[in-house]
mmCIF file of C-alpha atoms in Angstrom:
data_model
loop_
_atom_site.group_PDB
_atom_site.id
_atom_site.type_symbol
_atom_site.label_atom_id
_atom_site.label_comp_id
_atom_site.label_asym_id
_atom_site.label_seq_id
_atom_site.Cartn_x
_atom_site.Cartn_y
_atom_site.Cartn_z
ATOM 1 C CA UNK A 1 0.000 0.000 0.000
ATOM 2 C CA UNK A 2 1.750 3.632 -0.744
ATOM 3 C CA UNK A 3 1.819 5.738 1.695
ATOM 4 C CA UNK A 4 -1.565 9.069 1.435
ATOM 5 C CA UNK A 5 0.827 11.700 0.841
ATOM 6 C CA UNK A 6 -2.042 14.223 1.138
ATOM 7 C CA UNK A 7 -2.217 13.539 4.907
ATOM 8 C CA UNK A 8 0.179 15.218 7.594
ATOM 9 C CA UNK A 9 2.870 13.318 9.211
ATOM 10 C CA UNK A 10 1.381 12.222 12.264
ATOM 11 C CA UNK A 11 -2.003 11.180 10.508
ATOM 12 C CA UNK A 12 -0.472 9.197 7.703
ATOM 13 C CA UNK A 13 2.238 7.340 9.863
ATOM 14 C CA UNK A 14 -1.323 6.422 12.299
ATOM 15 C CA UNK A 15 -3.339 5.197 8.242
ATOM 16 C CA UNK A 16 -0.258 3.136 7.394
ATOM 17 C CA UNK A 17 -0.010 1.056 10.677
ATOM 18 C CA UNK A 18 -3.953 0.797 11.278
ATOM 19 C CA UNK A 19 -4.194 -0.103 7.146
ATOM 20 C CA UNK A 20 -1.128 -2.802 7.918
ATOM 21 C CA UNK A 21 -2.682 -4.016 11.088
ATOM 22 C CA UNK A 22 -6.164 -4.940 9.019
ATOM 23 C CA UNK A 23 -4.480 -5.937 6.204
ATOM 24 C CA UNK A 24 -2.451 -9.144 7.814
ATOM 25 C CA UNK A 25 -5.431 -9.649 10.738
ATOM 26 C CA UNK A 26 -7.308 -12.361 8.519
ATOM 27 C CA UNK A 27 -10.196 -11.233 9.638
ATOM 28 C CA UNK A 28 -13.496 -11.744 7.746
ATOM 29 C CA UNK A 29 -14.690 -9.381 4.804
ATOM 30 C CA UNK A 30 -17.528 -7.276 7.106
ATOM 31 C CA UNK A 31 -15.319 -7.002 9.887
ATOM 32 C CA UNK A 32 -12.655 -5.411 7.741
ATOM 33 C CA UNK A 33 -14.712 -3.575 6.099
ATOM 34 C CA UNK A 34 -15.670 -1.732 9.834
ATOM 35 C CA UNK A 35 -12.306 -1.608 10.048
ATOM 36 C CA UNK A 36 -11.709 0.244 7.059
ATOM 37 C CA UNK A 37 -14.201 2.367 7.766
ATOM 38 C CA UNK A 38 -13.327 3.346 11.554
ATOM 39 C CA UNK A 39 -9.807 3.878 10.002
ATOM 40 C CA UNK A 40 -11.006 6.304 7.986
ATOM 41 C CA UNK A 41 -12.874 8.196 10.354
ATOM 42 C CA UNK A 42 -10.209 8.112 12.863
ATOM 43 C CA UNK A 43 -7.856 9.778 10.430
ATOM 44 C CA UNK A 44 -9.537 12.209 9.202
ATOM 45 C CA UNK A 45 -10.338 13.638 12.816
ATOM 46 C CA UNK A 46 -6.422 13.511 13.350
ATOM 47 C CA UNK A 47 -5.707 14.909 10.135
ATOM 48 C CA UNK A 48 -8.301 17.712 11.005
ATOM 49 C CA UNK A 49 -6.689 18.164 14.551
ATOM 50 C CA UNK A 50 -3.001 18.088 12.971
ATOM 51 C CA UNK A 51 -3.884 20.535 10.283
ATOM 52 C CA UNK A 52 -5.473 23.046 13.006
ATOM 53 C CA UNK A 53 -2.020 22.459 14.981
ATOM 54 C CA UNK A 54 -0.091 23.304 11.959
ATOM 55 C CA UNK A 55 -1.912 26.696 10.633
ATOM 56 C CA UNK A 56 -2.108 28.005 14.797
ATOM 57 C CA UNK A 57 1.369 27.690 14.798
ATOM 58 C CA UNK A 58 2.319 29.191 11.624
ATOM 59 C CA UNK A 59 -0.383 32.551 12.586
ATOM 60 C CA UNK A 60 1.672 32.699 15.846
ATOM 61 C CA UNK A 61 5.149 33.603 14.163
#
């Protein structure tokens, strides 16, 4: 799997491990699908935290 370079540091390093850890679970199909889907949602609210951490620091220089 390549690496979302559209995502911040912190958030893709957190998609590649959760997207590894499903990947070689051998779970079934629906429960990986969940997965997939709680992935997602999880990093996209650390994306959206890391992104507000990133402008707020740049405004305060």
């Amino acid at each position: 799997m390549a690496a979302r370079m559209d995502l911040p540091p912190i958030a893709r390093r957190l998609n590649n491990r959760l997207a590894e850890g499903v990947h070689a679970s051998g779970l079934d199909d629906e429960t990986v699908a969940v997965l997939h889907e709680m992935r997602s949602l999880v990093v996209n609210a650390v994306t959206e935290l890391e992104n507000d951490q990133i402008i707020g620091s740049a405004l305060t220089r």
